[in-house]
Coordinates of C-alpha atoms in Angstrom, one line a residue:
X1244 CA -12.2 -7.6 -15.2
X1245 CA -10.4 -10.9 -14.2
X1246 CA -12.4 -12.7 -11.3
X1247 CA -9.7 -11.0 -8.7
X1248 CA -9.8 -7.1 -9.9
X1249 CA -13.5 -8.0 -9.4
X1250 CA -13.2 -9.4 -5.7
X1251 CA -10.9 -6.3 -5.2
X1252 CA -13.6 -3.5 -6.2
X1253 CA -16.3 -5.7 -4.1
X1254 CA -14.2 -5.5 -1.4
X1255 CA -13.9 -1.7 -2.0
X1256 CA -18.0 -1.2 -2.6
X1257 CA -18.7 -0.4 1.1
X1258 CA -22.4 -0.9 2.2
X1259 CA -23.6 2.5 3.2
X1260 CA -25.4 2.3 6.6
X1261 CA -25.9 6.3 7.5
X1262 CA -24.7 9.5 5.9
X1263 CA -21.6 9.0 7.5
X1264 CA -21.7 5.3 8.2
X1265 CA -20.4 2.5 6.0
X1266 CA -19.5 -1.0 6.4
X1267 CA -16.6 -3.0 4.8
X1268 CA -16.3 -7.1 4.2
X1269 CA -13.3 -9.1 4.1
X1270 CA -11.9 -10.7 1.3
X1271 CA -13.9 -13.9 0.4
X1272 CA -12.5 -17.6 1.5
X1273 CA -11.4 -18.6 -2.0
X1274 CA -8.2 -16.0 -0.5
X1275 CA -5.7 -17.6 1.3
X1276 CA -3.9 -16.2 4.5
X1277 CA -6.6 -14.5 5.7
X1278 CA -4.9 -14.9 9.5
X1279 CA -5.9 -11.3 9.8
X1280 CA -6.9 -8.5 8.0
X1281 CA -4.4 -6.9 5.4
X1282 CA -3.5 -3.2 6.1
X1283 CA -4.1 -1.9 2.8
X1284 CA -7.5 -3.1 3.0
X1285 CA -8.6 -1.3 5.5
X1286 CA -6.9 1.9 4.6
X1287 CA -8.6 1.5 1.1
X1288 CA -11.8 1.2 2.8
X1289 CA -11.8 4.0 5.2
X1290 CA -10.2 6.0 2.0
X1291 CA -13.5 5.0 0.4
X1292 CA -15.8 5.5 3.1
X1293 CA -14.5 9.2 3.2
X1294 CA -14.5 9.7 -0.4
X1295 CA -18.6 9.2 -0.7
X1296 CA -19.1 12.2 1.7
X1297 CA -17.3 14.5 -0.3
X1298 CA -18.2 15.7 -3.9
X1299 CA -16.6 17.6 -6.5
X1300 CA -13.0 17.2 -4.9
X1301 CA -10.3 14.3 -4.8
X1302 CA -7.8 13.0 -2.1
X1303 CA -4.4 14.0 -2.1
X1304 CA -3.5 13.6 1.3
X1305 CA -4.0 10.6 3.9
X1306 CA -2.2 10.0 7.5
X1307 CA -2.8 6.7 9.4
X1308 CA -2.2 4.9 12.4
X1309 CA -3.4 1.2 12.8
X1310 CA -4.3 0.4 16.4
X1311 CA -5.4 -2.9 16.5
X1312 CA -5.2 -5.9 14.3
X1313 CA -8.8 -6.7 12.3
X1314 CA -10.7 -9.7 13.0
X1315 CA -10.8 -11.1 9.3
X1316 CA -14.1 -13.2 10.8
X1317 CA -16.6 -9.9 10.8
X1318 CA -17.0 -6.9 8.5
X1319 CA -15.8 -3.9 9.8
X1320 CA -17.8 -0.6 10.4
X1321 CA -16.0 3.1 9.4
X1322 CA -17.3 6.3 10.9
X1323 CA -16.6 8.9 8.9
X1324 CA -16.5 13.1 10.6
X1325 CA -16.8 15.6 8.4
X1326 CA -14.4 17.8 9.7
X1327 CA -14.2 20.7 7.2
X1328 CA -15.2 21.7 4.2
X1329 CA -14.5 24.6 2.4
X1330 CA -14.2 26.4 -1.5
X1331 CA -10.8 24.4 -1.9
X1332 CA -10.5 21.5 0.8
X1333 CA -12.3 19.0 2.5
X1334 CA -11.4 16.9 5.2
X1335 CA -12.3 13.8 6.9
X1336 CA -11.2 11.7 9.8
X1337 CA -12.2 7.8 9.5
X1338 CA -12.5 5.2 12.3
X1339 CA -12.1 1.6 11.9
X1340 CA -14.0 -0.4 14.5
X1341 CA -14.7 -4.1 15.4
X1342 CA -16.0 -5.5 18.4
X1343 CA -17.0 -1.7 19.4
X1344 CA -13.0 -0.6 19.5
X1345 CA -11.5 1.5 17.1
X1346 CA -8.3 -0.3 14.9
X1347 CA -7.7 2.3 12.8
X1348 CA -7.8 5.9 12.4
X1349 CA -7.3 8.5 9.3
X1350 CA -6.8 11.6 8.7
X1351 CA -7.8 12.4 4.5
X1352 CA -7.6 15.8 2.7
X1353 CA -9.4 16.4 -0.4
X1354 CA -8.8 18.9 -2.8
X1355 CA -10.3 20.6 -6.4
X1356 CA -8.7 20.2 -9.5
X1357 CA -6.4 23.5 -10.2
X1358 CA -3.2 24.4 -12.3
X1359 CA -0.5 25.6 -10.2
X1360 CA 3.7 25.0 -10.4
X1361 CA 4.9 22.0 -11.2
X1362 CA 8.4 20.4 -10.9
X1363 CA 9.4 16.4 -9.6
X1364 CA 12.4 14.4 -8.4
X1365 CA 12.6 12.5 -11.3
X1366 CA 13.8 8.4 -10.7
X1367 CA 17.3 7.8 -9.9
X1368 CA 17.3 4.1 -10.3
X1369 CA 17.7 2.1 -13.8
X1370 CA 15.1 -0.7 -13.5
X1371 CA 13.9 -2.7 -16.5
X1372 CA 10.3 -2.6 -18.1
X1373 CA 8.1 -4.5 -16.1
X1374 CA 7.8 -6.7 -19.6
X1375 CA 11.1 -7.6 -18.9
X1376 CA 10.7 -8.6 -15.0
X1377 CA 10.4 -12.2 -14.2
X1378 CA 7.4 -13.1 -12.3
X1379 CA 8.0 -15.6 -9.5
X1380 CA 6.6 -18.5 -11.9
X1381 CA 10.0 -17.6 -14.5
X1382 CA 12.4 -17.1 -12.2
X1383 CA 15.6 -19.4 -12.7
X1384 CA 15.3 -22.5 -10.2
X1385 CA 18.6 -21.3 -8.4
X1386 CA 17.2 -18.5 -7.3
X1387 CA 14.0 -20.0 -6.1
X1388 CA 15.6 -22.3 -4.1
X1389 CA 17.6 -19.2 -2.2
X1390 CA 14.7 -18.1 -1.0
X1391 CA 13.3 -18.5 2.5
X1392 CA 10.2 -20.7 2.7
X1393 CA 7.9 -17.8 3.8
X1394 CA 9.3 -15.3 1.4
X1395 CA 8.8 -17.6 -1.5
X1396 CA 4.9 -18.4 -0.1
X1397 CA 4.7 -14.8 -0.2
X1398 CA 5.5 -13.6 -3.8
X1399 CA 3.7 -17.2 -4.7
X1400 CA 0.2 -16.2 -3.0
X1401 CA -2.5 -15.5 -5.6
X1402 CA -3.5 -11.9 -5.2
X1403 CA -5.6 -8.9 -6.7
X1404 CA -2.2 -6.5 -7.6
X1405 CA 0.1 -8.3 -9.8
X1406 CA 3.7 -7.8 -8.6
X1407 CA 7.2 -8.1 -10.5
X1408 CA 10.0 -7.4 -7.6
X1409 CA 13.1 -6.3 -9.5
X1410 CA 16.3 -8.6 -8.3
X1411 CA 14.5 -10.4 -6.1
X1412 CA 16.5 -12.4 -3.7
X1413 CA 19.6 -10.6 -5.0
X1414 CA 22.1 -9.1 -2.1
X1415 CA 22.0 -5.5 -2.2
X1416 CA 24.8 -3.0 -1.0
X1417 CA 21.7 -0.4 0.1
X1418 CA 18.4 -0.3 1.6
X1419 CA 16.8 0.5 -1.4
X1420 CA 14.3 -2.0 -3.4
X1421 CA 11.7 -2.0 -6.7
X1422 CA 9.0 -3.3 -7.7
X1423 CA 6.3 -3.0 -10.8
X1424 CA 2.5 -3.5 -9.7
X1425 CA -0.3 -3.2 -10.7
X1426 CA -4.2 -4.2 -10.6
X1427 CA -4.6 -7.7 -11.8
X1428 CA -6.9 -7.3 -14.5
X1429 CA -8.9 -4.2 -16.0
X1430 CA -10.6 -1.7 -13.6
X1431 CA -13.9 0.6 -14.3
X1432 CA -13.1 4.6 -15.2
X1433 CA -13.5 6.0 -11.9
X1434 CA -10.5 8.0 -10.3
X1435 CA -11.8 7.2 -7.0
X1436 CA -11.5 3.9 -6.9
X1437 CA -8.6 3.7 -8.9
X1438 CA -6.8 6.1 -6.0
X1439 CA -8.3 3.1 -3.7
X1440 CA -6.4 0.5 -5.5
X1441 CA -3.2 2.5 -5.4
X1442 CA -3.6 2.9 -1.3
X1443 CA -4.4 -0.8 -0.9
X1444 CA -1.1 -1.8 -2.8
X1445 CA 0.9 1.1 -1.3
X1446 CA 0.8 -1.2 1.8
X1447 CA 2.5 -4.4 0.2
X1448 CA 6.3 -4.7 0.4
X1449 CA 7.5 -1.1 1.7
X1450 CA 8.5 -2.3 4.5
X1451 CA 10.9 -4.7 3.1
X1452 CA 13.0 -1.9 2.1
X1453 CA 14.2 -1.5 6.3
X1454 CA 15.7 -5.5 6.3
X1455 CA 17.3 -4.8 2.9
X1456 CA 20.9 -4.9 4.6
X1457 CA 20.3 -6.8 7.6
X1458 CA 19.7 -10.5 5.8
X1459 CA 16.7 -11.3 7.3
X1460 CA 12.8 -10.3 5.5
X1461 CA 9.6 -9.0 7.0
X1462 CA 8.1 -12.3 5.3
X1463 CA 10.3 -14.7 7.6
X1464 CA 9.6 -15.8 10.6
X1465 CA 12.7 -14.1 12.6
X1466 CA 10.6 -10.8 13.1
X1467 CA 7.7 -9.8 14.5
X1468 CA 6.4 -7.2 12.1
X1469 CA 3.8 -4.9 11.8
X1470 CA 2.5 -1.4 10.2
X1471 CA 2.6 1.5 12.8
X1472 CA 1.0 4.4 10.9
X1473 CA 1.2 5.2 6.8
X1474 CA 1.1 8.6 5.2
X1475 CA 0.5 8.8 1.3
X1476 CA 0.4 11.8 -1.2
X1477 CA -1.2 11.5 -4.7
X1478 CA 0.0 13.9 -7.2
X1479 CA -1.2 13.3 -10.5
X1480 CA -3.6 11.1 -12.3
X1481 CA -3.1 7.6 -13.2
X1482 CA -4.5 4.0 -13.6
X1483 CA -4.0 1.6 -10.9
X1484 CA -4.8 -1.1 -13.7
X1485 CA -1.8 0.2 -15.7
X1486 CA 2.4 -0.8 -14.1
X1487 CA 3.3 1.5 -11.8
X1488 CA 6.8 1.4 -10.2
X1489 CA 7.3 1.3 -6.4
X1490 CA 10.7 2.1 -5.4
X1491 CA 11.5 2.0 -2.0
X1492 CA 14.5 3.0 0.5
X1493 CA 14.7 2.9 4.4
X1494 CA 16.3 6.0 5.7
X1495 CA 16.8 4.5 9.4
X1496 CA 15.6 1.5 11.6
X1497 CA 16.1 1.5 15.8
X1498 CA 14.5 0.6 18.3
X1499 CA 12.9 -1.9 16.6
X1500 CA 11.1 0.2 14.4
X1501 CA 12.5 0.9 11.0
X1502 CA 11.3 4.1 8.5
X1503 CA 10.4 3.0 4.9
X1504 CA 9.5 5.8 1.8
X1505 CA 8.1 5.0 -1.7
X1506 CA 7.8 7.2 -4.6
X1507 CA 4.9 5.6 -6.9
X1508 CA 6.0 6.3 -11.3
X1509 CA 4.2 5.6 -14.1
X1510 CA 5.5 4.2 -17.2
X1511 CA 6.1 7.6 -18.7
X1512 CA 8.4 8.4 -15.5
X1513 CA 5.6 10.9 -14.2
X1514 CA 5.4 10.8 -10.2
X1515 CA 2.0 9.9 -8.9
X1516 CA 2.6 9.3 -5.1
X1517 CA 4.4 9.6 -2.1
X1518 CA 4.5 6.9 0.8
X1519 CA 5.7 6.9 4.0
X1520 CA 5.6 4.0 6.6
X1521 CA 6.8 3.4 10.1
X1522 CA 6.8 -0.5 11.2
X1523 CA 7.4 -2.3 13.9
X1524 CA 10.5 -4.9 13.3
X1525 CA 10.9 -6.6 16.3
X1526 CA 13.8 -9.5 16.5
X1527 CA 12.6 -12.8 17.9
X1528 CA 15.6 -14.6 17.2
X1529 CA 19.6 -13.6 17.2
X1530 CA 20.0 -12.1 13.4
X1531 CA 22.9 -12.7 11.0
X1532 CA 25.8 -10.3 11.4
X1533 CA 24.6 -7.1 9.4
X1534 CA 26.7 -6.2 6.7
X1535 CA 28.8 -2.9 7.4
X1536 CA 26.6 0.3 6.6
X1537 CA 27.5 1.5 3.2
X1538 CA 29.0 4.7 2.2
X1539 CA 27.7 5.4 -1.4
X1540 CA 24.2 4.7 -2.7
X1541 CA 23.9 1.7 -4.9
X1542 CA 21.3 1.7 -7.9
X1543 CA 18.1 -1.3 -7.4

């Protein structure tokens, strides 16, 4: 493993304080930005935290809320209820807590392996091969300089999942965007964790998809931004260390909160996941005029 996939399953090797008691650190210094903690860290954890009181079954299901913003200063405790389990299913609700208040709550269904129907929306989008992606390092220079300082700082910021946005800082005539991820460097053969790292990244850019058409970014500073809840479905099996494609689309924002949805592919075009976000996008400053809402769907 590269020194980062390592930091990323430490982070996700909870400390195991009771049968139903764990506790979860924050990343170490050497990462930057750590102004609070990330989202998809703490739904990896608690994710985690359920998944060592159940045996014999995997998650499929998982339905969040984040409450409070975590304190990146102190580890944070997750209290897991075993809710149910039966011949099929399992379930378990998580808590989140610092400073004796909960910040986040889950709801996670497990389920055994069995054959059943099996059909999938395949991907309506042409992307490229993440090969064929730049990375922010190749991008040409014109469009780096397009780019808003924070958005740029952003997709610059060393990290544990690799990312290739496709057309980044293009203008797009839907809110619909792309990206390739995946975990940046090799991970150890355990489905469990590897379901970890997919819900830790599932948190990262979905809910750029809901300022696609309104020329502003979730990453700039005319927002205030933040993750209300986030449901995600696993389907199939995959690697999290492999390239997985994210694309995204925003069916509504109002009210200063806007909807985002992700459907997760491998490279062989197989769906894996299902995401679903709601997040606050609160204007602090006057926006650019929104382009008119568009009639047809365009491809990413």
């Amino acid at each position: 493993m590269t020194n980062s996939a390592a930091e990323l399953v430490a982070l996700l090797d909870l400390e195991r304080l009771e049968d139903n008691l764990f506790r979860g650190d924050n990343p170490p210094e050497s990462w930057p930005f750590r102004t609070r903690v990330f989202g998809g860290q703490v739904l990896a954890q608690a994710l985690v935290a359920a998944q060592r009181t159940v045996e014999g079954a995997g998650a499929h299901s998982m339905h969040a809320y984040f409450l409070l913003a975590g304190d990146p200063n102190i580890p944070i405790i997750y209290d897991v209820e075993r809710v149910r389990d039966g011949r099929s299913f399992a379930t378990r609700r998580a808590v989140a807590i610092q400073h004796g208040r909960p910040i986040f709550i889950m709801s996670v269904s497990f389920h055994r392996e069995e054959p059943g129907l099996e059909h999938q929306l395949d991907l309506d989008m042409v992307v490229p091969p993440p090969e064929q992606v730049p990375g922010i390092g190749d991008l040409p220079a014109d469009v780096l300089a397009g780019l808003p300082a924070p958005v740029l700082n952003y997709w610059k910021r060393p990290r544990p999942i690799e990312l290739r946005p496709i057309g980044l800082g293009e203008t797009v005539a839907a809110p619909r965007r792309a990206v390739w991820f995946r975990a940046n460097g090799a991970l150890p053969d355990e489905a469990d964790l590897h379901r970890a790292v997919l819900a830790y990244a599932s948190d990262m850019t979905l809910l750029e998809a809901t300022t696609a058409l309104h020329g502003t970014s979730v990453l700039g500073e005319s927002l205030q931004v933040a993750s209300l809840d986030h449901a995600l479905w696993l389907h199939r099996p995959f690697r999290a260390d492999d390239w997985l494609l994210y694309a995204q689309d925003s069916p509504s924002a109002a009210g200063a909160r806007g909807l985002a949805r992700g459907l997760i592919y491998d490279r062989a075009g197989r769906l894996v996941a299902s995401v679903a976000q709601e997040g606050l996008i609160r204007p602090v400053r006057p926006l650019a005029t929104p382009p008119a809402t568009p009639t047809a769907q365009a491809s990413a």
